Coordinates of N, CA and C in Angstrom, one line a residue:
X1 N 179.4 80.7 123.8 CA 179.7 81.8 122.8 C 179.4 83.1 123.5
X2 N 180.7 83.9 123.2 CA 180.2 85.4 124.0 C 179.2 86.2 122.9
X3 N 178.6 87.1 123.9 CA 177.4 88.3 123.3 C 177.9 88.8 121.9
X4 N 179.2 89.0 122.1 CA 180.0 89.9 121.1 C 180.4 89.5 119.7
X5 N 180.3 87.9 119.7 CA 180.6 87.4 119.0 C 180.3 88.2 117.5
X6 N 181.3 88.1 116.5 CA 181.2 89.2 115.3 C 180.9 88.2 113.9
X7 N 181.1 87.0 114.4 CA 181.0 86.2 113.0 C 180.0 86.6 112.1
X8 N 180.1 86.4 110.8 CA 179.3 86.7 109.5 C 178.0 85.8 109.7
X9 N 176.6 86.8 109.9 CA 175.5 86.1 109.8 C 174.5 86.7 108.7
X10 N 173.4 85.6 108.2 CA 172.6 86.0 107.7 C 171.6 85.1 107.4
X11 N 170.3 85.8 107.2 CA 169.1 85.4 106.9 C 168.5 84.8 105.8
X12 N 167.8 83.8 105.3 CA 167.4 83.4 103.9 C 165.8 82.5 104.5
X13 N 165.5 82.4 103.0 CA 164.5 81.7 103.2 C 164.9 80.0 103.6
X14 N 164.1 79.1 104.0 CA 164.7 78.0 104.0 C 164.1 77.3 102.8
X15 N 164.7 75.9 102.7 CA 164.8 75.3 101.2 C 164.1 73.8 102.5
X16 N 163.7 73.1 101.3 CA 163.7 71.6 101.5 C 165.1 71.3 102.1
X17 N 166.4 71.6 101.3 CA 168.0 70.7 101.9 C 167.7 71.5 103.3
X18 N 167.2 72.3 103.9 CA 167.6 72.9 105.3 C 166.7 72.4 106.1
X19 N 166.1 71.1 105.8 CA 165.1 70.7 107.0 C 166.0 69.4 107.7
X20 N 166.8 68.6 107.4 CA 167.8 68.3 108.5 C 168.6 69.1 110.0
X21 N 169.3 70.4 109.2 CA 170.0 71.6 109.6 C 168.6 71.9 110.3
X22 N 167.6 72.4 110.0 CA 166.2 73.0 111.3 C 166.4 71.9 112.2
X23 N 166.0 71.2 111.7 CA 165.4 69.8 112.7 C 166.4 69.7 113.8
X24 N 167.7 69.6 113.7 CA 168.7 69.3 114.5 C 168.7 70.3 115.9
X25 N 168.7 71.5 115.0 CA 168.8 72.8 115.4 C 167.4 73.1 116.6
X26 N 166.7 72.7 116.4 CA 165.2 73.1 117.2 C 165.5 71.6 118.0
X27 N 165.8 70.5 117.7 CA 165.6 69.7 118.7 C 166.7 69.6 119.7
X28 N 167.6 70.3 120.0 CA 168.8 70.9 120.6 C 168.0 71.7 121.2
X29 N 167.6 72.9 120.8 CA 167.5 73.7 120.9 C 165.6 74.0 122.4
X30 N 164.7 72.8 121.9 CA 164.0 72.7 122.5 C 164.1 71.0 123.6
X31 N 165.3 70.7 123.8 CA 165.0 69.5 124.5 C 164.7 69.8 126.2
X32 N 165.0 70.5 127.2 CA 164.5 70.6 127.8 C 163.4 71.3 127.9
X33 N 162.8 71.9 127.1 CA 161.1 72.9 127.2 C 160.1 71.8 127.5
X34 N 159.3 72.5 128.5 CA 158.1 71.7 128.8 C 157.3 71.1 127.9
X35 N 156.7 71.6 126.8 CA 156.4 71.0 125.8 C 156.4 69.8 125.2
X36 N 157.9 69.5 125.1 CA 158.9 68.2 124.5 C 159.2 67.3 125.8
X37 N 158.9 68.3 126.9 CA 159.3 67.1 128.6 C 157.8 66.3 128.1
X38 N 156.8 66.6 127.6 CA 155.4 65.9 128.2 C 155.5 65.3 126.7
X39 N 156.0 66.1 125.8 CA 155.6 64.6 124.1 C 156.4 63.3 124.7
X40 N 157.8 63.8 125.2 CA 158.8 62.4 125.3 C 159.1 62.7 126.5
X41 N 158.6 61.9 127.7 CA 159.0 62.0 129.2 C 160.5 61.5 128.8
X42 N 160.7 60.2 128.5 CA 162.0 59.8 128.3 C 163.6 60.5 128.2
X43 N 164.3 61.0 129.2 CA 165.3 61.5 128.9 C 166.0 61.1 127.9
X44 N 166.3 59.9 127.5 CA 167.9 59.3 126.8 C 166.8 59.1 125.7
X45 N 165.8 59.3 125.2 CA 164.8 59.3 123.6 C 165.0 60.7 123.4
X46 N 164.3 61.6 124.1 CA 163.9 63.0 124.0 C 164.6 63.9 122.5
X47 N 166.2 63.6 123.0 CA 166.5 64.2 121.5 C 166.4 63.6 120.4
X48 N 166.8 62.5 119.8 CA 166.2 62.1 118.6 C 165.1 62.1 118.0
X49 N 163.9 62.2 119.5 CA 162.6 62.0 119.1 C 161.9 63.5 118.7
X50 N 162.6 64.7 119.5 CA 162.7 66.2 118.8 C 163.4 66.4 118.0
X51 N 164.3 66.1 117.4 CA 164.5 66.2 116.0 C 163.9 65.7 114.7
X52 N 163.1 64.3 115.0 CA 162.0 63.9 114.1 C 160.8 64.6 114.3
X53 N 160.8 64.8 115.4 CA 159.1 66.0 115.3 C 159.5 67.1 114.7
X54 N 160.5 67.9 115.1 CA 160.7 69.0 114.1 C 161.0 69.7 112.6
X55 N 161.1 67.7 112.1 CA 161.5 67.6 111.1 C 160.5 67.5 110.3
X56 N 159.5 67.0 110.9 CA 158.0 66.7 110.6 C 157.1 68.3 110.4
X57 N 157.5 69.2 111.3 CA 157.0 70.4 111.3 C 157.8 71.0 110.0
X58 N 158.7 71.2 109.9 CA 159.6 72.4 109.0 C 159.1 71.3 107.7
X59 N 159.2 69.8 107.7 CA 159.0 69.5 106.2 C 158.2 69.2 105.6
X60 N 156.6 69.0 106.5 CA 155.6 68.8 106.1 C 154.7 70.1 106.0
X61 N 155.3 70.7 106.9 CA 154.3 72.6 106.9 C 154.4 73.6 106.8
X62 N 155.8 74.0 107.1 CA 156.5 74.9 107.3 C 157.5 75.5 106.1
X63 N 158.1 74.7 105.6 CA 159.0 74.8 104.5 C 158.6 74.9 102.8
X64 N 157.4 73.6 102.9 CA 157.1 73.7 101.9 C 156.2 74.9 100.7
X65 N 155.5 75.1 101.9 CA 155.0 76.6 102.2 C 155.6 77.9 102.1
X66 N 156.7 78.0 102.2 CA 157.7 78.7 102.4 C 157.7 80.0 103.4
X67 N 157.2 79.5 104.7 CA 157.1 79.8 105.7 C 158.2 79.5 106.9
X68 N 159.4 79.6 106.5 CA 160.6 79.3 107.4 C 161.3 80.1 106.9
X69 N 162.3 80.7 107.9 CA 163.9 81.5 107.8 C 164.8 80.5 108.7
X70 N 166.0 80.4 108.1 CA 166.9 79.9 108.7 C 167.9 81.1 109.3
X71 N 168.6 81.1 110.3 CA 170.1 82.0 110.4 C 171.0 81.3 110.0
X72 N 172.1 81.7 109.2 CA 173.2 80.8 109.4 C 174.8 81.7 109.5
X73 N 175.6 80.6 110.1 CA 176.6 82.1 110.5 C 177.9 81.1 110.4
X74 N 178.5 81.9 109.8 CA 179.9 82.0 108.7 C 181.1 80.9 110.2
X75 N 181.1 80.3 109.9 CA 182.1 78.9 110.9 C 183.1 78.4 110.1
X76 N 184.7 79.2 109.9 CA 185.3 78.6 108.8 C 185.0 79.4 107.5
X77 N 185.0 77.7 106.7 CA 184.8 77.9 105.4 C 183.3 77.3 105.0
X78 N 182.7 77.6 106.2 CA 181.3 76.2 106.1 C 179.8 77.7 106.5
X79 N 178.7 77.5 105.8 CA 177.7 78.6 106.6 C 176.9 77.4 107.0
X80 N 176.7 77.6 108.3 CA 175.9 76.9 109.6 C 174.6 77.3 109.9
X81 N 173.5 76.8 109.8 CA 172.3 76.9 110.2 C 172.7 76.5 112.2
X82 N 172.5 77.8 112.7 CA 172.1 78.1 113.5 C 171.4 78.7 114.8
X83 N 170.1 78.7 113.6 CA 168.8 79.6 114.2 C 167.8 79.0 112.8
X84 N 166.3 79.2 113.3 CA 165.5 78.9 112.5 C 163.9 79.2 113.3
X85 N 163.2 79.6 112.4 CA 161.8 80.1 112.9 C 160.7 80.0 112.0
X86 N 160.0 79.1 112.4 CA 158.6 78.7 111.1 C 157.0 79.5 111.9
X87 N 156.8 80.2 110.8 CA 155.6 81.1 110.5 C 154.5 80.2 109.8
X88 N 153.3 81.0 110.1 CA 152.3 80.8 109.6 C 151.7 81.8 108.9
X89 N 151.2 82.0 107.9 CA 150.6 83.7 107.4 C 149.7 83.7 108.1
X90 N 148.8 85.5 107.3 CA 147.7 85.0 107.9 C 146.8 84.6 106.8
X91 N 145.4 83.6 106.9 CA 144.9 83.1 106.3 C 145.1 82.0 106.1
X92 N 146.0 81.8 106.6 CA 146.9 79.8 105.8 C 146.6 79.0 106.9
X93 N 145.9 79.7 108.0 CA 145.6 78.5 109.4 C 145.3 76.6 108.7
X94 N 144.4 77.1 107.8 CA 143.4 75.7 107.3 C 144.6 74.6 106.9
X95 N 145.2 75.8 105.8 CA 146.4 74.9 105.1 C 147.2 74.0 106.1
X96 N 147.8 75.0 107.0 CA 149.1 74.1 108.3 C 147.8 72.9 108.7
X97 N 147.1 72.9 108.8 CA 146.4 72.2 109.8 C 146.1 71.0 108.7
X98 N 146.1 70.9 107.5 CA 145.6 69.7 106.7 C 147.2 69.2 106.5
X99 N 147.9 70.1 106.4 CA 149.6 69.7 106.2 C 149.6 69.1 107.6
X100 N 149.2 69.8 108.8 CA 149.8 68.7 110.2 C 149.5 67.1 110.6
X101 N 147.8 67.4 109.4 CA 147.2 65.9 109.6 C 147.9 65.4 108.8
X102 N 148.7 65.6 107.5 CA 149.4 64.5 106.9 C 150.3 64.2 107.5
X103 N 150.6 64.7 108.3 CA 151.8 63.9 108.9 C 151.4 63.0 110.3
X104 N 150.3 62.9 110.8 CA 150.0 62.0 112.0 C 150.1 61.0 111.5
X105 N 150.5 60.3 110.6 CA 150.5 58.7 111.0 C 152.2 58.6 111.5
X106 N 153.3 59.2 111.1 CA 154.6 59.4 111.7 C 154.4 59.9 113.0
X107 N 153.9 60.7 113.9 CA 153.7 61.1 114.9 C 153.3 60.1 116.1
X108 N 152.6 58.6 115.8 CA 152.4 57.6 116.5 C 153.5 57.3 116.9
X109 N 154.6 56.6 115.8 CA 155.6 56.2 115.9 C 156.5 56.9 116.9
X110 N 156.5 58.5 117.0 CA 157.2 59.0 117.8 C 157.1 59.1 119.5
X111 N 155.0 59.2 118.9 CA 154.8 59.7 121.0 C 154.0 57.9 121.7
X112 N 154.0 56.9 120.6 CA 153.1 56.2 121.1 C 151.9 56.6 120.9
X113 N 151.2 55.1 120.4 CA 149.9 55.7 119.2 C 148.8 55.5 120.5
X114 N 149.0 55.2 121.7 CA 148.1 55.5 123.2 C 148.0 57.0 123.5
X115 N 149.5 57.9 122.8 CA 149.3 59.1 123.5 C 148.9 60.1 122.3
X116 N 149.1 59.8 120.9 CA 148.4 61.0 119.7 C 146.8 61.0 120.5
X117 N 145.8 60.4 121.0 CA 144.6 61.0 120.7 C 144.9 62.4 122.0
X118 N 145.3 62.2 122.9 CA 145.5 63.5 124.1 C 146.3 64.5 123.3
X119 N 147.7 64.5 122.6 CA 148.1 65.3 122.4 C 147.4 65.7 121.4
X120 N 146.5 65.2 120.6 CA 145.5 66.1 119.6 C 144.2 66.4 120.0
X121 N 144.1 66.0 121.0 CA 143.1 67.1 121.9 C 144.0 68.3 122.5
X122 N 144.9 68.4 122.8 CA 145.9 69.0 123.5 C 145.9 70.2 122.2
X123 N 146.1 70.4 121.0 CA 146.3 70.7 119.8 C 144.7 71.3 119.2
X124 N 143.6 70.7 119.9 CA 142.5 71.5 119.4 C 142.1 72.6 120.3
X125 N 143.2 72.5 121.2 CA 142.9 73.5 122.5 C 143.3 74.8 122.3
X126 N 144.8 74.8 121.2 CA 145.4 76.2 120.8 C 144.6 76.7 119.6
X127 N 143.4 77.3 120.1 CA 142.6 78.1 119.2 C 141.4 79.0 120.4
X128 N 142.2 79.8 120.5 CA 141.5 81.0 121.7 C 140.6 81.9 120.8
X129 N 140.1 82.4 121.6 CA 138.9 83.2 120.8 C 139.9 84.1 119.9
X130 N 141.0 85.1 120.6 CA 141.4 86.0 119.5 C 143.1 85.7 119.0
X131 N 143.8 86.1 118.3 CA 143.1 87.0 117.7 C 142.3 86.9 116.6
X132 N 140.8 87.6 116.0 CA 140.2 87.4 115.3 C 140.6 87.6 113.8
X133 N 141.3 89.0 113.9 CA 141.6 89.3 112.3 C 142.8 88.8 112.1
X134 N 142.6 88.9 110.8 CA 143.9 88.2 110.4 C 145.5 88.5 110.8
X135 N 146.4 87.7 110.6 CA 147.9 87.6 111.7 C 148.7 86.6 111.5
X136 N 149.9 87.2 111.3 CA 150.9 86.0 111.5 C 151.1 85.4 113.1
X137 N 151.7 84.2 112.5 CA 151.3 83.4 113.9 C 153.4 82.8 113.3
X138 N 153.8 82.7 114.6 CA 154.9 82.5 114.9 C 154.6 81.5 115.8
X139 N 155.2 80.1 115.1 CA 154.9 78.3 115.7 C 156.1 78.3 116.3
X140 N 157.6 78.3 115.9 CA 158.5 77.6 116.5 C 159.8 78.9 116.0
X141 N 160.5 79.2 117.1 CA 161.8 80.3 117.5 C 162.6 79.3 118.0
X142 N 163.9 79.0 117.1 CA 164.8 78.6 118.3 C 166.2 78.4 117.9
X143 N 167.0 78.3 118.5 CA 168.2 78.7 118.2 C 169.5 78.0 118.9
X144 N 170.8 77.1 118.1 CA 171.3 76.1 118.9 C 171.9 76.6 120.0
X145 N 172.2 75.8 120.7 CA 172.5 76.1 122.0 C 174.2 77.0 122.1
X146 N 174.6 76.5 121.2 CA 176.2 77.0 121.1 C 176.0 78.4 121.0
X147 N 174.6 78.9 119.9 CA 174.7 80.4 120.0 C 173.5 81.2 120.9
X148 N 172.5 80.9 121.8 CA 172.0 81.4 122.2 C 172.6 82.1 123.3
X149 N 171.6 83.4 123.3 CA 172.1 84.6 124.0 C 173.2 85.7 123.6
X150 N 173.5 85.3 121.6 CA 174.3 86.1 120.8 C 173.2 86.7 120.0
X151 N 172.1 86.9 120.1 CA 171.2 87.5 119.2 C 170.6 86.8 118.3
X152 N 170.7 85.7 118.1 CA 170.4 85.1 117.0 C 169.1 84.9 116.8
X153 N 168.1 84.9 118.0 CA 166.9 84.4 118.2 C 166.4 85.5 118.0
X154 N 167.2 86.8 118.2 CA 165.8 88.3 118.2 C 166.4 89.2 116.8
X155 N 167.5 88.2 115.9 CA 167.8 88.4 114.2 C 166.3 87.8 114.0
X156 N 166.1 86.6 114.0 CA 165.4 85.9 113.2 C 163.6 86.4 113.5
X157 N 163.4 86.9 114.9 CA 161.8 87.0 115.2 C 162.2 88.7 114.6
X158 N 163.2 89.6 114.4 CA 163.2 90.8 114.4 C 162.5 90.8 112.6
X159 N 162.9 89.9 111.7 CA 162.5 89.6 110.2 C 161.1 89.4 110.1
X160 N 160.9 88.5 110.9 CA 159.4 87.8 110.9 C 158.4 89.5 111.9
X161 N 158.5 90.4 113.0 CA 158.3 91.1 112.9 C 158.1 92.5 112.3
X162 N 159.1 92.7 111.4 CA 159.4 93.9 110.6 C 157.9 93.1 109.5
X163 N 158.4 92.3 108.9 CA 157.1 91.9 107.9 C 155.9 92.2 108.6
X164 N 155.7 91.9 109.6 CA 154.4 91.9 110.3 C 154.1 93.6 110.1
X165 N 154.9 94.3 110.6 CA 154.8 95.9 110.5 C 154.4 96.2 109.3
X166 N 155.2 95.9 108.1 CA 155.1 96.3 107.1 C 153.3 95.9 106.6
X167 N 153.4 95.0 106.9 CA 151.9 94.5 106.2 C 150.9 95.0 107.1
X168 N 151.1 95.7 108.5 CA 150.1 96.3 109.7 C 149.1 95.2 110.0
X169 N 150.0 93.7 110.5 CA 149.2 93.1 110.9 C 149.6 92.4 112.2
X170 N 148.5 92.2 113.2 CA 149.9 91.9 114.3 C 150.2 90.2 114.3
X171 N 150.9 90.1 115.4 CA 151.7 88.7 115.3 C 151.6 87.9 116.7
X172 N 151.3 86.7 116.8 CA 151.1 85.5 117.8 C 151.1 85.0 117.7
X173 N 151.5 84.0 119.0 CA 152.6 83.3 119.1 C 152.1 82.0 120.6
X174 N 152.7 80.7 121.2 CA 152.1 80.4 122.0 C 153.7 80.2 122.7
X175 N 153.6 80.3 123.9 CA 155.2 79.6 124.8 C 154.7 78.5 126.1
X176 N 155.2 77.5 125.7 CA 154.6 76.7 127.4 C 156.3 76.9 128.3
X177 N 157.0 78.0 127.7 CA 157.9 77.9 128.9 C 158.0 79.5 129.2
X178 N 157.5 79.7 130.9 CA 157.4 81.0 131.7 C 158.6 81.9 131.4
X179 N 159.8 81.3 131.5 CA 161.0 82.0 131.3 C 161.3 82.8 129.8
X180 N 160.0 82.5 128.9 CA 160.4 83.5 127.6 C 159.5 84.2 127.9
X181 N 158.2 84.6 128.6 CA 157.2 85.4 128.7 C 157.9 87.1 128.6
X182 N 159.3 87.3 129.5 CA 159.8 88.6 129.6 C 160.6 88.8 128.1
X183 N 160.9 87.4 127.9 CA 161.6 87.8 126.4 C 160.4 88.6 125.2
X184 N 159.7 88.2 125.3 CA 158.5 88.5 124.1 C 158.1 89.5 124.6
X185 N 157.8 89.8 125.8 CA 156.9 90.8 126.4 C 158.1 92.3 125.9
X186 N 159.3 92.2 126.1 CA 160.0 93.1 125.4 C 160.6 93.2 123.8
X187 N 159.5 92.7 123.5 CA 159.3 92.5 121.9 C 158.5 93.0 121.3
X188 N 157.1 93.3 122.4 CA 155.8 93.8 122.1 C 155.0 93.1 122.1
X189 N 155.1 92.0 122.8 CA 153.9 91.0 123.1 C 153.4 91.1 124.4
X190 N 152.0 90.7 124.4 CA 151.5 90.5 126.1 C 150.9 89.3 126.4
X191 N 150.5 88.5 126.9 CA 149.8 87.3 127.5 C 148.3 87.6 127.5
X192 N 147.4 87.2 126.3 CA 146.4 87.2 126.2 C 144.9 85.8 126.6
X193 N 145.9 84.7 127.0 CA 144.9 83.8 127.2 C 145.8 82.8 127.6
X194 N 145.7 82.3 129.0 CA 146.4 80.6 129.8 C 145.8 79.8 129.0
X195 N 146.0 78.8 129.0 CA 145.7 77.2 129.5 C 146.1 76.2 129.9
X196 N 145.6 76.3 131.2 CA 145.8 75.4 132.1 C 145.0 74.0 131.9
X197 N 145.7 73.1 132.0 CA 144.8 71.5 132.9 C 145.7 70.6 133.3
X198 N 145.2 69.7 134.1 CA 145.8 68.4 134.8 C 146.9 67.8 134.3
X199 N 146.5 67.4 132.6 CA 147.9 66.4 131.9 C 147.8 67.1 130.9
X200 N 148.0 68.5 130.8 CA 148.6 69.0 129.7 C 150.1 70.4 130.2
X201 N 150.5 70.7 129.1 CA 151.5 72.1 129.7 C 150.7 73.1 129.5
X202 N 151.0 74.3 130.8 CA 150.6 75.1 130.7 C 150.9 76.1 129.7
X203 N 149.8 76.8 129.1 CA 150.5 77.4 127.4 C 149.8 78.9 127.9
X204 N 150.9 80.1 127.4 CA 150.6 81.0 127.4 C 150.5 81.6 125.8
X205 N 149.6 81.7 125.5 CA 149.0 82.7 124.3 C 149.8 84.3 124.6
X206 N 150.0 84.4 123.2 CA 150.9 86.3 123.5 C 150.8 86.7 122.1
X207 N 150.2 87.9 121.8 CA 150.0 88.7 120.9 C 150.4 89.8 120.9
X208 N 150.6 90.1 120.0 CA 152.1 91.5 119.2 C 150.7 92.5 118.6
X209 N 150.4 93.5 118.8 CA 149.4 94.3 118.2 C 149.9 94.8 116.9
X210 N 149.1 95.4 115.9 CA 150.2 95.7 114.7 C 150.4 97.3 115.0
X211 N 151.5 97.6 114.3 CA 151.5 99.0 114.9 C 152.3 99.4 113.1

């Protein structure tokens, strides 16, 4: 799809019916990121198995919450979820985190019940010292492949940042793939804290100051 593209888009909250449409959409959308290379080494699993993880994220924590925006953009006579981006407030850390344990017994099934204890050590690791005060935290940006590189990804973080402004609080975020570091970094983020080890992906922490 070219840059130019003019079709009719827009923003909404997401609903419970939109966690198929997310799911689809992020597991497209993240199947080659490092991240999802180390949940499901498996090439020919990888997508079905990112579409149930991310179905697990938008419908166990994200949505119900009402902590998700979908994009969707005018195809026909049909509106298409396109883009989608699940938030966390600030304060609700506890909440996502009792909502993520409800969902680990489905998560076995996905990575192999040999690999949940590492990847939830891997998961007590994203908690750096800062930031300390309160902040939205931006978990998952992504956007189908048919439209990325039309805007759709900096419609969706540009909503979830204006809020941030508006309330003067800033916003962070984690990426294990190097190649969005310049994206975000021209968004007003900086790389505040690696983590590196042996069998995990390397995660770059990036925080948005509020301004």
């Amino acid at each position: 799809m070219h840059p130019t593209d003019t079709r009719e888009r827009s923003i909404h909250d997401a609903g419970m019916d939109d966690v198929p449409a997310i799911a689809r959409v992020l597991g497209r959308a993240f199947y080659d990121d490092p991240l999802y290379r180390w949940f499901f080494p498996d090439d020919e699993t990888r997508m079905a198995r990112s579409i149930r993880i991310n179905a697990l994220l938008a419908g166990f924590v994200h949505v119900p919450a009402g902590q998700a925006e979908v994009l969707r953009v005018r195809e026909g006579d049909r509106s298409v979820v396109r883009g989608a981006a699940l938030w966390t407030p600030p304060g609700a850390d506890a909440q996502g985190v009792a909502s993520l344990l409800r969902s680990l017994p489905h998560w076995a099934g996905l990575v192999g019940p040999r690999r949940v204890p590492r990847i939830m050590r891997y998961f007590a690791q994203l908690n750096p010292p800062a930031p300390k005060e309160p902040h939205w935290h931006l978990a998952v940006l992504g956007t189908d492949p048919s439209v990325q590189g039309t805007g759709v990804g900096t419609r969706l973080l540009r909503s979830g940042l204006d809020r941030a402004d508006a309330e003067g609080v800033p916003v962070s975020l984690e990426t294990m793939n190097p190649d969005n570091i310049g994206y975000y970094e021209r968004h007003g983020f900086h790389v505040f804290h690696v983590l590196e080890g042996p069998e995990i992906p390397t995660t770059h922490f990036m925080l948005r100051p509020a301004s």
